[in-house]
Coordinates of C-alpha atoms in Angstrom, one line a residue:
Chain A
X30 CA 91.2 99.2 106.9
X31 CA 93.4 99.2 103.7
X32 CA 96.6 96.9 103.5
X33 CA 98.8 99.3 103.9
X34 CA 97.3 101.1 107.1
X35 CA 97.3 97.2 108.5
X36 CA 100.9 96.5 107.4
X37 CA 101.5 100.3 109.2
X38 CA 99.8 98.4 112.6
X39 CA 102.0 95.4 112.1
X40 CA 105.2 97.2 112.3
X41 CA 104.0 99.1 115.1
X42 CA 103.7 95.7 117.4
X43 CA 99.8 95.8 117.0
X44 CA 98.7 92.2 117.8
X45 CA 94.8 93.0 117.0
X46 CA 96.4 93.7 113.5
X47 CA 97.8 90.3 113.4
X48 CA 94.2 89.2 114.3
X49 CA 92.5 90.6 111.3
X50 CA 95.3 89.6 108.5
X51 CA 94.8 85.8 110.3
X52 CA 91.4 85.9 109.7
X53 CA 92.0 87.7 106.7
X54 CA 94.2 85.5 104.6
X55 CA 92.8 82.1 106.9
X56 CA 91.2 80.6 103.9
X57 CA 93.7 81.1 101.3
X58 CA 96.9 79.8 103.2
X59 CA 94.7 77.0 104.3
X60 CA 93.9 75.9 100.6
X61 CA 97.8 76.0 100.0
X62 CA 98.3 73.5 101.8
X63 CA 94.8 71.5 101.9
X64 CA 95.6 71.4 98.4
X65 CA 99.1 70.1 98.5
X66 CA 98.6 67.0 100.4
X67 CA 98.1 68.6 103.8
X68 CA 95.4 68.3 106.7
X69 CA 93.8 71.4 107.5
X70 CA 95.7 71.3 111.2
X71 CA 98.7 71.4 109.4
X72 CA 97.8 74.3 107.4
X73 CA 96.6 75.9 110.4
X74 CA 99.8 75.0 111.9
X75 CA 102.3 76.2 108.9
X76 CA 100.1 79.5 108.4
X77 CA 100.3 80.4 112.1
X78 CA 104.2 79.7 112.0
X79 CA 104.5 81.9 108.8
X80 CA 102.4 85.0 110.2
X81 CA 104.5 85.1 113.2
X82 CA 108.0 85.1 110.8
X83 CA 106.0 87.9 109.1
X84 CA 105.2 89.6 112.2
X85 CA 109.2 89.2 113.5
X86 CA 110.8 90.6 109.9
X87 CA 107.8 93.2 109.7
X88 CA 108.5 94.8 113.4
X89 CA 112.3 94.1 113.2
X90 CA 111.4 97.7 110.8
X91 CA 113.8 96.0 108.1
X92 CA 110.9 94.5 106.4
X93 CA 109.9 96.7 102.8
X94 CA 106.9 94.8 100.7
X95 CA 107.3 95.0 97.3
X96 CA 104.0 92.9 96.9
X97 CA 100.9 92.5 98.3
X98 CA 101.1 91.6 102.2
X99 CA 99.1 88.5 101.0
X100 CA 101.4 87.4 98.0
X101 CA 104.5 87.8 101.0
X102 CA 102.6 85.6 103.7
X103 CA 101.8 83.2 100.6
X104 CA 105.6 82.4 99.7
X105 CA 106.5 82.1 103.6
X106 CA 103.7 79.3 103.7
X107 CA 104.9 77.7 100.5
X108 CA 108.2 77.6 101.8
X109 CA 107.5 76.1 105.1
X110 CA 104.9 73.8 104.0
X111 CA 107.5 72.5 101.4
X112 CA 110.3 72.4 103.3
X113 CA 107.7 70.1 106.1
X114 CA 106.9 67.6 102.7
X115 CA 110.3 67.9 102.1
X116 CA 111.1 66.9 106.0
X117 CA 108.5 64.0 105.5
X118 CA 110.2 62.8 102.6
X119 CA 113.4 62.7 102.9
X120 CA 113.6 61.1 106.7
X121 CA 113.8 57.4 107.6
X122 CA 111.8 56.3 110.2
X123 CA 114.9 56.0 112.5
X124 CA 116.2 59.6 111.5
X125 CA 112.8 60.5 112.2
X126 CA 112.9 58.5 115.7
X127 CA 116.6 60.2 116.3
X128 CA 115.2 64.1 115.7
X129 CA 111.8 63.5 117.5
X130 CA 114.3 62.5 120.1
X131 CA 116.8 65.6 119.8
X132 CA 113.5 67.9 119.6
X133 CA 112.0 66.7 122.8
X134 CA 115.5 67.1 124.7
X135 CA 115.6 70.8 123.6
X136 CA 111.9 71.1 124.4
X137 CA 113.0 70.7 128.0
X138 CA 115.5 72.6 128.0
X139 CA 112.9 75.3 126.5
X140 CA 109.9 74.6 129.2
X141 CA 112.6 75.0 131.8
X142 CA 113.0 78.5 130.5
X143 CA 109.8 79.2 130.2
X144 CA 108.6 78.2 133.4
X145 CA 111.3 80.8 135.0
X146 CA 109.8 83.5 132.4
X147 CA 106.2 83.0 133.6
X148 CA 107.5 83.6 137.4
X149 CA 109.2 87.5 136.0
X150 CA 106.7 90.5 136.1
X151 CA 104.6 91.2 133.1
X152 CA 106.8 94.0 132.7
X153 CA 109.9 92.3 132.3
X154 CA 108.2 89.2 129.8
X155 CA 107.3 92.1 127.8
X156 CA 110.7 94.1 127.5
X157 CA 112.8 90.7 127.3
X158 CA 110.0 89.4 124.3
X159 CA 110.0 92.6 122.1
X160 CA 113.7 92.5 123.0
X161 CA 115.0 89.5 121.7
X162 CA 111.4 88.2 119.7
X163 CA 110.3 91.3 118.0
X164 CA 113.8 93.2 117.6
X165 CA 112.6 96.3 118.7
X166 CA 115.0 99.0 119.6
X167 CA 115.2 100.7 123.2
X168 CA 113.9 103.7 121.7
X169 CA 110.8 101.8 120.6
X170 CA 110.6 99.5 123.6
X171 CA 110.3 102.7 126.0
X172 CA 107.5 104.2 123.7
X173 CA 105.2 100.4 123.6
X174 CA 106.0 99.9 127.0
X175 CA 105.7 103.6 128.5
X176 CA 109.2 104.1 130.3
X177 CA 110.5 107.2 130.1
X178 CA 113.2 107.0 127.8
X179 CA 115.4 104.5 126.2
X180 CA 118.4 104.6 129.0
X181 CA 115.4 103.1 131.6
X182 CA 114.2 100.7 128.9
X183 CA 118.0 99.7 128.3
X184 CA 117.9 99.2 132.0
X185 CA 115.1 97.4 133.1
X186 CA 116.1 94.9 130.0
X187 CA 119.3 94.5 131.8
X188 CA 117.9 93.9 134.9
X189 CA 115.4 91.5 133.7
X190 CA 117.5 89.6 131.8
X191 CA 119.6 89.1 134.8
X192 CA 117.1 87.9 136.8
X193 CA 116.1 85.4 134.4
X194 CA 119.7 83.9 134.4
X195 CA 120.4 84.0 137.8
X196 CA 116.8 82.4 138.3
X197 CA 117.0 79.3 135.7
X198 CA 120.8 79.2 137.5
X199 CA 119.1 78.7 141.0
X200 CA 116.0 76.2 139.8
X201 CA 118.2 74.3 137.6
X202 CA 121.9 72.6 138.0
X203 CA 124.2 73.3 134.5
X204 CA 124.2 69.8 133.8
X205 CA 119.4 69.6 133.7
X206 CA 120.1 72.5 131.4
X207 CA 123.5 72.1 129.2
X208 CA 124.2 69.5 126.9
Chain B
X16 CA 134.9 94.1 129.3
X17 CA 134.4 90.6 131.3
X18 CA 133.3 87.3 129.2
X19 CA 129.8 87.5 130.3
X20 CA 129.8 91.2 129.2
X21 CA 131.0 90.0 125.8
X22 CA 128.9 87.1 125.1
X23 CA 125.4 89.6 126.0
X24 CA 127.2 92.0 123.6
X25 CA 127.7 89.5 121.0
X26 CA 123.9 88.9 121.1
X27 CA 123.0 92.3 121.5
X28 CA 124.9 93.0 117.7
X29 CA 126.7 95.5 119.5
X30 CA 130.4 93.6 118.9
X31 CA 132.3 94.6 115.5
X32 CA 133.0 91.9 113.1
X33 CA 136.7 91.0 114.3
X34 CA 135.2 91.1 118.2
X35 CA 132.7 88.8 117.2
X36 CA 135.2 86.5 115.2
X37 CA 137.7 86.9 118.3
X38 CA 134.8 85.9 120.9
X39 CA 134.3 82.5 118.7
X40 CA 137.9 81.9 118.8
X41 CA 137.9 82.2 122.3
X42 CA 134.7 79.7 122.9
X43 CA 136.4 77.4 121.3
X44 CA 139.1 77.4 123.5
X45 CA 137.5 78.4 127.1
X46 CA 134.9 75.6 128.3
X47 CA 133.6 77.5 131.2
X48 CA 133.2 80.7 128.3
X49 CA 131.6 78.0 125.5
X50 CA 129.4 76.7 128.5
X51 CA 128.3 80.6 129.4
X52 CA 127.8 80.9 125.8
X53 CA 125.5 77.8 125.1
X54 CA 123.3 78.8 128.6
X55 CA 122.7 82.4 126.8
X56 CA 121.9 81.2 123.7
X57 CA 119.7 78.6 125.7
X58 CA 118.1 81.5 127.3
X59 CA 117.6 83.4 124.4
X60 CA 116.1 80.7 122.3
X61 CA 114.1 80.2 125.1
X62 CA 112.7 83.9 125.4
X63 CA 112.3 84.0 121.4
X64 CA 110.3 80.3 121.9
X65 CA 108.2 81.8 125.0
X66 CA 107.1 84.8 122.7
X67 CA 106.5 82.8 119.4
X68 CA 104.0 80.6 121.6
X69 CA 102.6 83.6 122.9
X70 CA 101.2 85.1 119.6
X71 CA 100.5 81.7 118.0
X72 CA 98.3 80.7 120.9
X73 CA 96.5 84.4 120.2
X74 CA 95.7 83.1 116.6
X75 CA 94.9 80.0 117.7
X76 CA 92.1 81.4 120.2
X77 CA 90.7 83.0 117.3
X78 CA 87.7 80.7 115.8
X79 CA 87.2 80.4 112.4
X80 CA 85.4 77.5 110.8
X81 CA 87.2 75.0 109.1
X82 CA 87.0 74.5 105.3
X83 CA 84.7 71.6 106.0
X84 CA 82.0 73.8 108.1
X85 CA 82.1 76.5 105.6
X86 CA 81.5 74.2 102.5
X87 CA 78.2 73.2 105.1
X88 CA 77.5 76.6 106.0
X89 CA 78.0 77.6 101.8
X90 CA 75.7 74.9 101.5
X91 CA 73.2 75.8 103.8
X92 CA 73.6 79.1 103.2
X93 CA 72.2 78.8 99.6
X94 CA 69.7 76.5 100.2
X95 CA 68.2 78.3 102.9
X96 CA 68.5 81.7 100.6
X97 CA 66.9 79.6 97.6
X98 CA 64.3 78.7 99.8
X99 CA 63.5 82.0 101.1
X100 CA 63.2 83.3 97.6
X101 CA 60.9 80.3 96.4
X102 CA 58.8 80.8 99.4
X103 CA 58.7 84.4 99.3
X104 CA 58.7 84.5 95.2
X105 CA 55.1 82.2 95.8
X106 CA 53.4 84.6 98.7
X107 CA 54.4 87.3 96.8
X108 CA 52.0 85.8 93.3
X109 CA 49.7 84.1 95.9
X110 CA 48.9 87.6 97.7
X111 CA 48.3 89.3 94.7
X112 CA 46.0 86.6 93.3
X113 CA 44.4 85.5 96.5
X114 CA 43.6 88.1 98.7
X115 CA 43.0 86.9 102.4
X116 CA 39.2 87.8 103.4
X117 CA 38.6 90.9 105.2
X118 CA 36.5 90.8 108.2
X119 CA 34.8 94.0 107.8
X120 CA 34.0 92.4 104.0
X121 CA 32.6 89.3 105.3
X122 CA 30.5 91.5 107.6
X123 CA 29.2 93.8 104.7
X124 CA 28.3 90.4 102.9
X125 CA 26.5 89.2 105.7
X126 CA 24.5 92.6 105.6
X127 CA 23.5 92.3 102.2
X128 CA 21.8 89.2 103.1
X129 CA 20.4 90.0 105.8
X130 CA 19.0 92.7 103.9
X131 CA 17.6 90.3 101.4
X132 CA 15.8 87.7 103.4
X133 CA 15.7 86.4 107.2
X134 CA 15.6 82.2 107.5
X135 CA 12.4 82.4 109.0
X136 CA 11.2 83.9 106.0
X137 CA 12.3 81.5 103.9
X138 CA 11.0 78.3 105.6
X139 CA 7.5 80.6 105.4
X140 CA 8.1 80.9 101.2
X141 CA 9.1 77.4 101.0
X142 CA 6.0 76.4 102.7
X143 CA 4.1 78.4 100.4
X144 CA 5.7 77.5 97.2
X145 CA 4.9 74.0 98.2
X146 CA 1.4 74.5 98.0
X147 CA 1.8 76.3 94.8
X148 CA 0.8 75.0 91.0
X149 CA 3.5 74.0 88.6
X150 CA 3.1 77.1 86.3
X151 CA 4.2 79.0 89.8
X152 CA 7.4 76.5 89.6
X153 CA 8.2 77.6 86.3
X154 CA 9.0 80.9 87.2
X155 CA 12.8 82.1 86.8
X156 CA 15.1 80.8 89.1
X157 CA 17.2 83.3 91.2
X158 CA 20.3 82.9 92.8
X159 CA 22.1 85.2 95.7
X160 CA 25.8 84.1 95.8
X161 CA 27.1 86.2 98.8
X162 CA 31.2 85.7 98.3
X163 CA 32.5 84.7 101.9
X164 CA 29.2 83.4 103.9
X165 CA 28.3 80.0 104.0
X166 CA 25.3 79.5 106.2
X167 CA 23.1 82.6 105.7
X168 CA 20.2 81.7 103.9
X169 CA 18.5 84.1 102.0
X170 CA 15.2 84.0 99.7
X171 CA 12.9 86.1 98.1
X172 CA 9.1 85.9 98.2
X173 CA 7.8 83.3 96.3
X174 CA 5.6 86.6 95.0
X175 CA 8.3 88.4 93.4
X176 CA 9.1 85.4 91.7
X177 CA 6.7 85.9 88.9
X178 CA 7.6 85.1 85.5
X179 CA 8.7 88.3 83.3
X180 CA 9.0 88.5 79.7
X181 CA 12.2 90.5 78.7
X182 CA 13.9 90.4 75.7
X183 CA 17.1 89.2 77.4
X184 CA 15.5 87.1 79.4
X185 CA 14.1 83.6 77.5
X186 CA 10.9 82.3 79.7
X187 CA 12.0 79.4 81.6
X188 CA 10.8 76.0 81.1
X189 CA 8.7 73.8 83.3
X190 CA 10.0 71.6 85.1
X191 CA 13.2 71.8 84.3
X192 CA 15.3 70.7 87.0
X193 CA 17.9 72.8 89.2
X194 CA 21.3 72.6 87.4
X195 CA 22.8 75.2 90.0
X196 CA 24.8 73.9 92.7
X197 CA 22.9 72.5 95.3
X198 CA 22.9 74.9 98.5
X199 CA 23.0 74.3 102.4
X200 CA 20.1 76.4 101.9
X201 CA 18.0 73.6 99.8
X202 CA 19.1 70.8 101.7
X203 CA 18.6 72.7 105.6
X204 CA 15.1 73.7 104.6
X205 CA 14.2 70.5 102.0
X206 CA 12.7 72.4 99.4
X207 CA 11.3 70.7 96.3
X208 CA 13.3 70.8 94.0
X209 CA 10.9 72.3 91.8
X210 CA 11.2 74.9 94.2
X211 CA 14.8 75.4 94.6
X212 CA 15.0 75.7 90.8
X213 CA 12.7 79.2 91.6
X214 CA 14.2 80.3 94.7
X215 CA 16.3 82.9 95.6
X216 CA 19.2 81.3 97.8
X217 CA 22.8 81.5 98.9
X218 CA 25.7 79.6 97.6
X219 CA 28.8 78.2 99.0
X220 CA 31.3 80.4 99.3
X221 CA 33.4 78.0 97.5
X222 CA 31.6 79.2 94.0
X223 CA 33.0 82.7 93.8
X224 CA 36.6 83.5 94.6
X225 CA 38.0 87.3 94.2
X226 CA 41.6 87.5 92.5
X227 CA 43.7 90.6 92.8
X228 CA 45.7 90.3 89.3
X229 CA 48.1 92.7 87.6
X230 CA 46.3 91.8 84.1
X231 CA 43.0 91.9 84.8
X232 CA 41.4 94.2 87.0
X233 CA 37.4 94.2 86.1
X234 CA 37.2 90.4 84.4
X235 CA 35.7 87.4 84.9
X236 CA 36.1 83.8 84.7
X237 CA 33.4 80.6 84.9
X238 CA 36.0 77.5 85.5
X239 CA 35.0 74.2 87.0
X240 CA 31.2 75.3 87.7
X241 CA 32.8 77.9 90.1
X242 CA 33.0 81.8 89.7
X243 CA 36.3 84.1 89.5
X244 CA 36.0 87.8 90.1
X245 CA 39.6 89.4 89.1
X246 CA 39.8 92.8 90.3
X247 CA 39.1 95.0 93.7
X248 CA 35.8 93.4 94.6
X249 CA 36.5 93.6 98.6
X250 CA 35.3 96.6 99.3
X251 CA 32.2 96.5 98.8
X252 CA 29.5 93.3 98.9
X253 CA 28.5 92.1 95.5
X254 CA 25.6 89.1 94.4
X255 CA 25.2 86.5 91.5
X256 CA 21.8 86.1 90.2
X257 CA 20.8 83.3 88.0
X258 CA 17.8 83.5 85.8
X259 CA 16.4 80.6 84.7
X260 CA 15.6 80.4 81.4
X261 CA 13.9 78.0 78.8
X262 CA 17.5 78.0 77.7
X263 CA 19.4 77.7 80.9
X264 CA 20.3 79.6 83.5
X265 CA 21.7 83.0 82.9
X266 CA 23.9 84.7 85.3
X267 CA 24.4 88.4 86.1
X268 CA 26.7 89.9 88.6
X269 CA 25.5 92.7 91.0
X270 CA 28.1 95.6 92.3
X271 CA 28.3 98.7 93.0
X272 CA 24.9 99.8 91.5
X273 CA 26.0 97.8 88.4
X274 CA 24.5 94.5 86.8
X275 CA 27.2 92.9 84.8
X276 CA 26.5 89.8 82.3
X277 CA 28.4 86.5 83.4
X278 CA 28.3 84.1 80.3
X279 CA 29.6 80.6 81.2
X280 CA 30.5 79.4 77.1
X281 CA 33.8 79.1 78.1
X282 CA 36.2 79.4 80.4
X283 CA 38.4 82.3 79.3
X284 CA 38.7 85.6 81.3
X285 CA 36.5 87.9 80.3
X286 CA 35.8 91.9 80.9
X287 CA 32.9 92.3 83.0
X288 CA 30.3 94.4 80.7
X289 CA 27.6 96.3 82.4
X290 CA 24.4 95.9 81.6
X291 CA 22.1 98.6 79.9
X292 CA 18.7 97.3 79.0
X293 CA 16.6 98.8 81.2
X294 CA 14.0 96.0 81.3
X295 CA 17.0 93.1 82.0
X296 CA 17.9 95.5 85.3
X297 CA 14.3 96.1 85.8
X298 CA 14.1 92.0 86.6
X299 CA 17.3 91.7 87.9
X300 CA 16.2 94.4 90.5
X301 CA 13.4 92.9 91.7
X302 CA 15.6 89.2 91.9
X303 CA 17.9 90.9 94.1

């Protein structure tokens, strides 16, 4: 499979395309960081992060690569795994106390949400995900999914979305889930 | 268009840019609208966060070995290769120099033993020969080396062993003691030694070894008291016969119809020449 046919998959919300460019590119993006003062979880960790920001611009359909796929995916790992040293750096130990704290609070907040997500139909996680994730239109949403056109797609979002809300409303009081 | 209506527009990107700027004014200044706002955005984050986890726990189900494995695999990898190649480089020169025996060769050996002599004969000439005068001692010594067979004794009559003049051929010397390799022959059937120096007999099979080589593909080589054949002698039997002479022992190698000189002066390779006095074969014919 050349580049381009796999970047074609990518933009077409193929996640066994994702699979191969992982394995792909593992090595590489792994030495970016390995070699930069990094564990290799970490690279793992950054280069996952950066093929799902590649994944997000590429099937948002506003993504055009004016380089090799791998040269793109390389810069989004430099940039996070810099902006990470950069994060390790520049943080006291009581900033870093403060955040961890911050980040843990929203993490609730977040599992919350989740766990009403998991309790929607597979139908509904899917149209709310390429929704809001991916940035797919209706038009493309109805085609993945099979509905039969974009007013239903545009529809069953609306429904599913509302369901979502009015569940997380029911399980949870304003205060567990607003600041 | 209510608040709520507004707000799912706002993150739809389906407000203008002065509605948008208008909705944040109005946040800013509505609690219950700035607390709708912060539960969709809660929400939304939340759906973005579900799906993000989604696809990184799909990479991270699939297995790749880490750099550290694959530097140990790499490793192993081309040890195990160079060893393959070693190993495979050294059958590959071993099986053309040393062919493995053949059964149906070893049997065709066998016959041409059997052919020459049975034991019981043998124990009968030895018998004989024991009883015989020294001049019948001095006659020429004759060996049968039959590659691959170590326990078949063979022999001749002690009549055939009478001495011959040829011009090849110097008359052997009394007395002279076996220089040969000593045989499970001699030592099963304790022959005088005398005798064993005039007797027809086996070897080990440890004295002549067949070499398939690329080089040389009719030679010959005497090293370390021991016989090399180089070339295709496996299919079909061959014999070593030593004559005893009053200046040693001479050796001629039988195949294929053929008697072919075996000169021990050195220990180089050398082209197996046939033999073409008609009185040498003559002998050599009746040692066999």
């Amino acid at each position: 499979m050349t580049e381009q046919e796999l970047f074609a998959r990518i933009c077409q919300g193929d996640e066994q395309a994702l699979e191969v460019i992982y394995r792909k590119y593992y090595r590489m993006m792994v030495r970016l960081v390995t070699s930069n003062n990094g564990t290799e979880n970490e690279a793992k960790d950054v280069y996952q992060e950066a093929l799902v920001v590649f994944w997000q611009k590429a099937n948002s359909g506003n993504l055009v690569l004016t380089s090799k796929m791998s040269t793109y995916i390389y810069s989004i790992c430099l940039n996070l795994w810099r902006k990470e040293l950069d994060r390790k750096k520049r943080f006291s130990n009581e900033e870093k106390d403060a955040i961890q704290y911050q980040e843990q609070e929203k993490e609730e907040k977040v599992k919350i949400i989740h766990e009403c997500i998991d309790r929607l139909d597979d139908t509904c996680k899917k149209v709310l995900s390429y929704y809001y994730f991916d940035g797919m239109s209706m038009k493309e949403i109805a085609e993945k999914i099979g509905f039969a056109n974009t007013d239903t797609a545009k529809t069953k979002k609306y429904k599913c979305k509302k369901k979502l809300d009015e569940l997380i409303k029911r399980l949870y009081s304003e205060h567990d889930f607003l600041d | 268009m209510t608040n709520n209506e507004r707000i799912e527009a706002y993150f739809n990107n389906e407000l203008t840019g002065s509605e948008g700027q208008q909705l944040m004014q109005d946040i800013n200044s509505d609690a219950s609208l700035k607390s709708e706002y912060q539960f969709q955005q809660g929400v939304i984050d939340g759906i973005k966060d579900y799906r993000k986890k989604e696809l990184i726990a799909r990479l991270d189900n699939i297995q790749i070995a880490s750099t550290g494995q694959s530097v140990l695999l790499k490793t192993i990898g081309v040890v195990g290769i160079a060893t393959v190649v070693t190993v495979g480089s050294y059958l590959w020169v071993n099986r053309a120099d040393d062919q493995p025996i053949n059964p149906a060769e070893v049997i065709k050996t066998e016959e041409v033993v059997t052919q020459s002599e049975e034991p019981q004969q043998i124990a009968t000439a030895t018998e004989e020969a024991e009883k015989e005068s020294i001049v019948e001692e001095e006659k020429p010594a004759t060996k049968i080396v039959a590659d691959k067979v170590d326990t078949t004794p063979v022999a001749s009559t002690p009549k055939e062993e009478s001495p011959t003049v040829i011009p090849d051929v110097v008359i052997p010397e009394v007395d002279e003691p076996e220089t040969g390799t000593s045989t499970d022959v001699d030592e099963d059937l304790s022959a005088p030694e005398a005798m064993a120096a005039s007797s027809i007999r086996l070897r080990s099979s440890t004295d002549v070894e067949v070499k398939l080589n690329k080089k040389y593909d009719f030679h010959y080589q005497v090293k370390d008291g021991g016989l090399i054949l180089y070339g295709n002698f496996n299919n079909s039997p061959f014999e070593v016969i030593e004559l005893k002479t009053n200046q040693g022992i001479n050796s001629y190698l039988y195949f294929e119809d053929h008697f072919y000189s075996l000169t021990n002066d050195s220990e180089d390779i050398k082209p197996l020449m046939v033999i073409d006095n008609k009185e040498l074969i003559k002998e050599l014919e009746k040692r066999r």
